[in-house]
mmCIF file of C-alpha atoms and ligand atoms in Angstrom:
data_model
loop_
_atom_site.group_PDB
_atom_site.id
_atom_site.type_symbol
_atom_site.label_atom_id
_atom_site.label_comp_id
_atom_site.label_asym_id
_atom_site.label_seq_id
_atom_site.Cartn_x
_atom_site.Cartn_y
_atom_site.Cartn_z
ATOM 1 C CA MET N 1 4.071 13.325 4.531
ATOM 2 C CA ILE N 2 6.037 10.087 4.526
ATOM 3 C CA GLU N 3 9.802 9.980 4.989
ATOM 4 C CA VAL N 4 11.650 6.694 4.648
ATOM 5 C CA LYS N 5 15.351 6.901 5.442
ATOM 6 C CA ASN N 6 17.984 4.222 4.898
ATOM 7 C CA ILE N 7 15.812 1.223 5.696
ATOM 8 C CA ASN N 8 17.404 -2.200 5.870
ATOM 9 C CA LYS N 9 15.528 -5.352 6.745
ATOM 10 C CA ARG N 10 17.395 -8.535 7.517
ATOM 11 C CA PHE N 11 15.557 -11.851 7.657
ATOM 12 C CA HIS N 12 16.825 -15.210 8.676
ATOM 13 C CA ASP N 13 16.282 -18.102 6.308
ATOM 14 C CA ARG N 14 16.823 -21.550 7.803
ATOM 15 C CA LYS N 15 18.459 -22.923 4.676
ATOM 16 C CA THR N 16 20.420 -19.973 3.342
ATOM 17 C CA GLY N 17 21.058 -18.003 6.540
ATOM 18 C CA ASP N 18 20.646 -14.245 6.920
ATOM 19 C CA PHE N 19 19.660 -12.155 3.934
ATOM 20 C CA TYR N 20 18.527 -8.582 3.329
ATOM 21 C CA ALA N 21 14.994 -8.227 1.973
ATOM 22 C CA LEU N 22 15.489 -4.427 1.904
ATOM 23 C CA ASN N 23 18.758 -2.612 1.224
ATOM 24 C CA ASP N 24 19.134 1.022 2.191
ATOM 25 C CA ILE N 25 15.730 2.209 0.977
ATOM 26 C CA SER N 26 15.069 5.962 1.121
ATOM 27 C CA PHE N 27 12.242 7.980 -0.407
ATOM 28 C CA THR N 28 9.631 10.567 0.507
ATOM 29 C CA VAL N 29 5.983 10.994 -0.377
ATOM 30 C CA SER N 30 4.613 14.531 -0.149
ATOM 31 C CA ASN N 31 1.183 15.424 1.131
ATOM 32 C CA GLY N 32 -1.514 14.925 -1.491
ATOM 33 C CA GLU N 33 0.656 12.705 -3.640
ATOM 34 C CA ILE N 34 0.030 9.189 -4.984
ATOM 35 C CA PHE N 35 3.237 7.189 -4.899
ATOM 36 C CA GLY N 36 3.399 3.745 -6.527
ATOM 37 C CA LEU N 37 5.893 1.167 -5.351
ATOM 38 C CA LEU N 38 6.424 -1.113 -8.311
ATOM 39 C CA GLY N 39 8.209 -4.394 -8.448
ATOM 40 C CA PRO N 40 7.891 -8.088 -9.213
ATOM 41 C CA ASN N 41 6.953 -10.717 -6.641
ATOM 42 C CA GLY N 42 9.553 -11.018 -3.918
ATOM 43 C CA ALA N 43 10.997 -7.534 -4.552
ATOM 44 C CA GLY N 44 10.302 -6.380 -0.985
ATOM 45 C CA LYS N 45 7.116 -4.299 -1.416
ATOM 46 C CA THR N 46 5.102 -5.943 1.354
ATOM 47 C CA THR N 47 8.050 -5.845 3.738
ATOM 48 C CA MET N 48 8.498 -2.108 3.104
ATOM 49 C CA LEU N 49 4.803 -1.315 3.597
ATOM 50 C CA ARG N 50 4.591 -3.458 6.745
ATOM 51 C CA ILE N 51 7.504 -1.577 8.267
ATOM 52 C CA MET N 52 5.823 1.742 7.406
ATOM 53 C CA SER N 53 2.641 0.516 9.077
ATOM 54 C CA THR N 54 4.410 -0.542 12.306
ATOM 55 C CA ILE N 55 3.414 -4.190 11.743
ATOM 56 C CA MET N 56 7.083 -5.094 11.439
ATOM 57 C CA GLU N 57 10.289 -3.433 12.686
ATOM 58 C CA GLN N 58 13.169 -2.495 10.429
ATOM 59 C CA THR N 59 16.729 -3.677 11.116
ATOM 60 C CA ASP N 60 18.123 -0.170 10.461
ATOM 61 C CA GLY N 61 16.822 3.217 9.386
ATOM 62 C CA THR N 62 13.877 5.471 10.165
ATOM 63 C CA VAL N 63 10.292 5.901 8.987
ATOM 64 C CA LEU N 64 8.427 9.120 9.728
ATOM 65 C CA ILE N 65 4.692 9.228 9.096
ATOM 66 C CA ASN N 66 3.180 12.692 9.551
ATOM 67 C CA GLY N 67 6.350 13.431 11.495
ATOM 68 C CA PHE N 68 5.880 10.478 13.878
ATOM 69 C CA ASP N 69 8.684 7.947 14.149
ATOM 70 C CA SER N 70 7.261 4.464 13.533
ATOM 71 C CA LYS N 71 9.361 2.891 16.272
ATOM 72 C CA GLN N 72 8.910 5.597 18.901
ATOM 73 C CA LYS N 73 5.305 6.642 18.236
ATOM 74 C CA PRO N 74 3.558 3.588 16.774
ATOM 75 C CA GLU N 75 0.146 4.566 18.178
ATOM 76 C CA GLU N 76 0.247 7.983 16.499
ATOM 77 C CA VAL N 77 1.384 6.348 13.268
ATOM 78 C CA LYS N 78 -1.490 3.849 13.391
ATOM 79 C CA ARG N 79 -3.980 6.656 13.896
ATOM 80 C CA SER N 80 -2.566 8.563 10.915
ATOM 81 C CA ILE N 81 -2.741 5.685 8.444
ATOM 82 C CA GLY N 82 -5.182 3.352 6.775
ATOM 83 C CA PHE N 83 -3.281 0.159 6.075
ATOM 84 C CA LEU N 84 -4.561 -2.431 3.637
ATOM 85 C CA SER N 85 -2.633 -5.664 3.364
ATOM 86 C CA GLY N 86 -3.245 -8.949 1.622
ATOM 87 C CA ASN N 87 -4.010 -10.630 4.910
ATOM 88 C CA THR N 88 -6.135 -7.972 6.599
ATOM 89 C CA LYS N 89 -8.171 -9.926 9.114
ATOM 90 C CA LEU N 90 -11.939 -9.494 9.140
ATOM 91 C CA TYR N 91 -14.463 -11.219 11.393
ATOM 92 C CA LYS N 92 -16.375 -13.468 9.053
ATOM 93 C CA LYS N 93 -19.584 -13.465 11.089
ATOM 94 C CA LEU N 94 -19.898 -9.675 10.892
ATOM 95 C CA THR N 95 -21.408 -7.761 7.975
ATOM 96 C CA PRO N 96 -19.494 -4.922 6.259
ATOM 97 C CA VAL N 97 -21.565 -2.330 8.130
ATOM 98 C CA GLU N 98 -20.938 -4.057 11.464
ATOM 99 C CA THR N 99 -17.234 -4.274 10.607
ATOM 100 C CA MET N 100 -17.067 -0.510 10.005
ATOM 101 C CA ARG N 101 -18.976 0.160 13.259
ATOM 102 C CA PHE N 102 -16.677 -2.139 15.191
ATOM 103 C CA PHE N 103 -13.475 -0.526 13.934
ATOM 104 C CA GLY N 104 -14.979 2.950 14.193
ATOM 105 C CA SER N 105 -15.742 2.465 17.884
ATOM 106 C CA PHE N 106 -12.286 0.946 18.314
ATOM 107 C CA TYR N 107 -10.850 4.309 17.225
ATOM 108 C CA GLY N 108 -13.227 6.078 19.609
ATOM 109 C CA ILE N 109 -15.223 7.861 16.913
ATOM 110 C CA GLU N 110 -18.632 9.275 17.818
ATOM 111 C CA LYS N 111 -21.585 7.133 16.712
ATOM 112 C CA LYS N 112 -23.173 9.844 14.604
ATOM 113 C CA VAL N 113 -19.919 10.434 12.745
ATOM 114 C CA ILE N 114 -19.438 6.698 12.210
ATOM 115 C CA ASN N 115 -22.895 6.417 10.661
ATOM 116 C CA GLN N 116 -22.239 9.332 8.321
ATOM 117 C CA ARG N 117 -18.943 7.824 7.269
ATOM 118 C CA ILE N 118 -20.483 4.402 6.695
ATOM 119 C CA GLU N 119 -23.062 5.938 4.411
ATOM 120 C CA ALA N 120 -20.408 7.779 2.408
ATOM 121 C CA ILE N 121 -18.133 4.725 2.178
ATOM 122 C CA VAL N 122 -20.942 2.389 1.086
ATOM 123 C CA ASP N 123 -21.766 4.865 -1.621
ATOM 124 C CA ARG N 124 -18.167 5.444 -2.693
ATOM 125 C CA LEU N 125 -17.258 1.746 -2.843
ATOM 126 C CA ASP N 126 -20.590 0.672 -4.288
ATOM 127 C CA MET N 127 -21.372 -1.690 -1.402
ATOM 128 C CA ASP N 128 -25.127 -1.282 -1.173
ATOM 129 C CA ASP N 129 -25.932 -4.800 -2.428
ATOM 130 C CA PHE N 130 -23.929 -6.616 0.207
ATOM 131 C CA LYS N 131 -23.398 -4.216 3.081
ATOM 132 C CA ASP N 132 -25.621 -6.251 5.426
ATOM 133 C CA ARG N 133 -24.500 -9.742 4.402
ATOM 134 C CA ILE N 134 -21.998 -11.595 6.601
ATOM 135 C CA ILE N 135 -18.444 -11.576 5.311
ATOM 136 C CA GLU N 136 -18.160 -15.334 4.997
ATOM 137 C CA LYS N 137 -20.793 -15.167 2.239
ATOM 138 C CA LEU N 138 -19.084 -12.450 0.201
ATOM 139 C CA SER N 139 -17.077 -12.730 -3.024
ATOM 140 C CA THR N 140 -13.353 -11.884 -3.199
ATOM 141 C CA GLY N 141 -14.055 -8.415 -4.583
ATOM 142 C CA GLN N 142 -16.707 -7.709 -1.946
ATOM 143 C CA VAL N 143 -14.322 -8.793 0.817
ATOM 144 C CA GLN N 144 -11.624 -6.516 -0.605
ATOM 145 C CA LYS N 145 -14.050 -3.588 -0.605
ATOM 146 C CA THR N 146 -14.891 -4.395 3.025
ATOM 147 C CA SER N 147 -11.179 -4.396 3.907
ATOM 148 C CA ILE N 148 -10.821 -0.982 2.275
ATOM 149 C CA ALA N 149 -13.927 0.277 4.073
ATOM 150 C CA ARG N 150 -12.363 -0.872 7.313
ATOM 151 C CA CYS N 151 -9.156 1.055 6.705
ATOM 152 C CA MET N 152 -11.098 4.249 5.774
ATOM 153 C CA ILE N 153 -13.414 4.474 8.767
ATOM 154 C CA HIS N 154 -11.107 6.651 10.901
ATOM 155 C CA ASP N 155 -10.603 8.977 7.921
ATOM 156 C CA PRO N 156 -6.796 8.675 7.934
ATOM 157 C CA GLN N 157 -4.563 11.294 6.321
ATOM 158 C CA ILE N 158 -2.338 8.626 4.758
ATOM 159 C CA TYR N 159 -3.177 5.360 3.007
ATOM 160 C CA ILE N 160 -0.714 2.494 2.725
ATOM 161 C CA LEU N 161 -2.202 -0.062 0.344
ATOM 162 C CA ASP N 162 -0.468 -3.339 -0.449
ATOM 163 C CA GLU N 163 -1.532 -4.537 -3.920
ATOM 164 C CA PRO N 164 -5.082 -3.205 -3.525
ATOM 165 C CA THR N 165 -6.309 -4.594 -6.856
ATOM 166 C CA LEU N 166 -4.525 -7.965 -6.810
ATOM 167 C CA GLY N 167 -6.687 -10.706 -8.286
ATOM 168 C CA LEU N 168 -9.803 -8.556 -8.657
ATOM 169 C CA ASP N 169 -12.180 -8.294 -11.599
ATOM 170 C CA ILE N 170 -12.123 -5.115 -13.697
ATOM 171 C CA LEU N 171 -15.245 -3.577 -12.135
ATOM 172 C CA THR N 172 -13.976 -3.978 -8.592
ATOM 173 C CA SER N 173 -10.538 -2.700 -9.671
ATOM 174 C CA ARG N 174 -12.163 0.319 -11.239
ATOM 175 C CA THR N 175 -14.034 1.116 -8.031
ATOM 176 C CA ILE N 176 -10.833 0.810 -6.017
ATOM 177 C CA ILE N 177 -8.894 2.990 -8.429
ATOM 178 C CA GLY N 178 -11.734 5.525 -8.200
ATOM 179 C CA PHE N 179 -11.476 5.433 -4.423
ATOM 180 C CA ILE N 180 -7.709 6.113 -4.580
ATOM 181 C CA LYS N 181 -8.245 9.058 -6.943
ATOM 182 C CA GLY N 182 -11.074 10.399 -4.774
ATOM 183 C CA GLU N 183 -8.942 10.297 -1.627
ATOM 184 C CA LYS N 184 -6.191 12.177 -3.433
ATOM 185 C CA GLU N 185 -8.714 14.850 -4.406
ATOM 186 C CA LYS N 186 -9.484 15.219 -0.703
ATOM 187 C CA GLY N 187 -5.782 15.946 -0.131
ATOM 188 C CA LYS N 188 -4.863 12.511 1.222
ATOM 189 C CA THR N 189 -1.435 10.975 0.731
ATOM 190 C CA ILE N 190 -1.331 7.505 -0.777
ATOM 191 C CA ILE N 191 1.372 4.921 -1.225
ATOM 192 C CA PHE N 192 0.424 1.669 -2.864
ATOM 193 C CA SER N 193 2.278 -1.302 -4.248
ATOM 194 C CA THR N 194 1.493 -3.157 -7.420
ATOM 195 C CA HIS N 195 3.062 -5.346 -10.002
ATOM 196 C CA TYR N 196 0.560 -4.149 -12.601
ATOM 197 C CA MET N 197 2.667 -1.599 -14.436
ATOM 198 C CA GLU N 198 -0.225 -0.101 -16.440
ATOM 199 C CA GLU N 199 -2.199 0.632 -13.294
ATOM 200 C CA ALA N 200 0.635 2.746 -11.944
ATOM 201 C CA ASP N 201 0.764 4.642 -15.210
ATOM 202 C CA THR N 202 -2.770 5.996 -14.844
ATOM 203 C CA LEU N 203 -2.706 6.631 -11.095
ATOM 204 C CA CYS N 204 0.654 7.717 -9.773
ATOM 205 C CA ASP N 205 2.214 11.142 -9.432
ATOM 206 C CA ARG N 206 5.526 9.443 -8.728
ATOM 207 C CA ILE N 207 6.768 5.888 -8.749
ATOM 208 C CA GLY N 208 9.555 3.919 -7.138
ATOM 209 C CA LEU N 209 10.927 0.840 -8.853
ATOM 210 C CA ILE N 210 11.957 -1.856 -6.409
ATOM 211 C CA HIS N 211 13.945 -4.904 -7.398
ATOM 212 C CA GLN N 212 15.569 -7.509 -5.139
ATOM 213 C CA GLY N 213 15.232 -5.274 -2.105
ATOM 214 C CA SER N 214 16.738 -2.149 -3.666
ATOM 215 C CA LEU N 215 14.947 0.969 -4.826
ATOM 216 C CA ILE N 216 16.514 1.324 -8.250
ATOM 217 C CA GLN N 217 14.767 4.539 -9.370
ATOM 218 C CA THR N 218 12.175 7.069 -8.242
ATOM 219 C CA GLY N 219 10.579 9.868 -10.224
ATOM 220 C CA THR N 220 7.531 10.973 -12.120
ATOM 221 C CA ILE N 221 6.604 8.748 -15.013
ATOM 222 C CA ASP N 222 7.464 11.550 -17.443
ATOM 223 C CA GLU N 223 10.900 11.952 -15.862
ATOM 224 C CA LEU N 224 11.617 8.244 -16.166
ATOM 225 C CA LYS N 225 10.358 8.179 -19.753
ATOM 226 C CA GLU N 226 12.721 10.982 -20.598
ATOM 227 C CA LYS N 227 15.701 9.403 -18.817
ATOM 228 C CA THR N 228 15.279 6.029 -20.479
ATOM 229 C CA GLY N 229 13.801 6.940 -23.847
ATOM 230 C CA LYS N 230 11.041 4.362 -23.206
ATOM 231 C CA ASN N 231 7.377 5.197 -23.479
ATOM 232 C CA ASN N 232 5.737 2.922 -20.925
ATOM 233 C CA ILE N 233 6.440 1.802 -17.371
ATOM 234 C CA ARG N 234 6.971 -1.811 -18.287
ATOM 235 C CA ASP N 235 9.798 -0.941 -20.662
ATOM 236 C CA ILE N 236 11.229 1.553 -18.192
ATOM 237 C CA PHE N 237 11.336 -1.148 -15.543
ATOM 238 C CA LEU N 238 12.980 -3.677 -17.840
ATOM 239 C CA TYR N 239 15.478 -1.049 -18.971
ATOM 240 C CA TYR N 240 16.697 -0.524 -15.402
ATOM 241 C CA ILE N 241 16.731 -4.218 -14.541
ATOM 242 C CA ASP N 242 18.761 -5.051 -17.639
ATOM 243 C CA GLN N 243 21.185 -2.302 -16.726
ATOM 244 C CA GLU N 244 21.569 -3.715 -13.223
ATOM 245 C CA GLU N 245 22.368 -7.113 -14.637
ATOM 246 C CA TRP N 246 24.877 -5.593 -16.977
ATOM 247 C CA ILE N 247 26.594 -3.955 -14.018
ATOM 248 C CA ASP N 248 26.588 -7.281 -12.123
ATOM 249 C CA ASP N 249 28.015 -9.171 -15.084
ATOM 250 C CA TYR N 250 30.811 -6.807 -15.993
ATOM 251 C CA ALA N 251 31.748 -5.168 -12.708
HETATM 252 N N1 LIG X 1 8.792 -13.004 7.651
HETATM 253 C C1 LIG X 1 9.718 -13.327 6.727
HETATM 254 N N2 LIG X 1 10.755 -14.140 7.018
HETATM 255 C C2 LIG X 1 11.694 -14.435 6.100
HETATM 256 N N3 LIG X 1 11.693 -13.957 4.839
HETATM 257 C C3 LIG X 1 10.688 -13.144 4.482
HETATM 258 C C4 LIG X 1 9.642 -12.773 5.396
HETATM 259 N N4 LIG X 1 8.782 -11.935 4.763
HETATM 260 C C5 LIG X 1 9.258 -11.788 3.510
HETATM 261 N N5 LIG X 1 10.399 -12.507 3.333
HETATM 262 C C6 LIG X 1 11.221 -12.551 2.104
HETATM 263 O O1 LIG X 1 11.579 -11.219 1.767
HETATM 264 C C7 LIG X 1 11.557 -11.024 0.355
HETATM 265 C C8 LIG X 1 10.596 -9.905 -0.003
HETATM 266 O O2 LIG X 1 9.264 -10.335 0.233
HETATM 267 P P1 LIG X 1 7.999 -9.384 0.098
HETATM 268 O O3 LIG X 1 8.267 -8.130 0.828
HETATM 269 O O4 LIG X 1 6.801 -10.178 0.506
HETATM 270 O O5 LIG X 1 7.988 -9.108 -1.474
HETATM 271 P P2 LIG X 1 6.803 -8.548 -2.434
HETATM 272 O O6 LIG X 1 5.723 -8.031 -1.564
HETATM 273 O O7 LIG X 1 7.460 -7.498 -3.269
HETATM 274 O O8 LIG X 1 6.361 -9.699 -3.270
HETATM 275 C C9 LIG X 1 11.195 -12.365 -0.246
HETATM 276 O O9 LIG X 1 12.385 -13.032 -0.574
HETATM 277 C C10 LIG X 1 10.478 -13.067 0.891
HETATM 278 O O10 LIG X 1 10.583 -14.460 0.766
HETATM 279 MG MG1 LIG X 2 3.730 -8.508 -1.471
#
């Protein structure tokens, strides 16, 4: 379970001074649920997911991951999550299998268990062709699969995935979407960000629409369709953004 309560994040910009990248964000993700955080570039998705992953600290508010407070129990939070970010660092001289072994031993997992997990992950992510090739010789999609493999090796209960399919070809995207669905079937909790509206439509139990640092709506896709009278996520999103602008203009 993920509980995000009243998160603000203030950054300092040298030219424009202080500004809030996140304004009073609150939402929850229940166990076994796929939650999509949707918003355009610069909306605040990465900042939110980094705070949830303990990579960055919030200015105000609380994040609870499996009941652990991200500020007070960062080690427990890290153990509970698999975090995938756009700049996940991999050692380019290692192969995918060596990468999984390295991170597996880092988490203190028994060798036999690591080997079983590697086999399952290679199969799940369709990595057989390149599992023993060094990372520096892999394609973008193969590197992304390796990053996902890395964040799965400790079999976390919760996945936090920042734009997992960004810039990937359709086959790699399909594998990654299959992985997300498969983890849900195992009872895992998943939050991921995307600016591909259609992707969220097929995957998410619930979505949150984020715009300029504010969470403007959350709900199931059916709920939001009903509320807005629109029949796809893209139109739902535009509906709410246009409304916001209307409020700004006439308030
Ligand atoms: N470390 C930082 N310092 C200052 N501003 C930042 C920093 N990280 C992100 N921002 C700003 O915060 C806003 C939200 O960024 P981000 O969370 O990366 O958005 P998204 O992932 O939705 O594209 C943007 O205006 C971005 O420029
Ligand atoms: Mg981002």
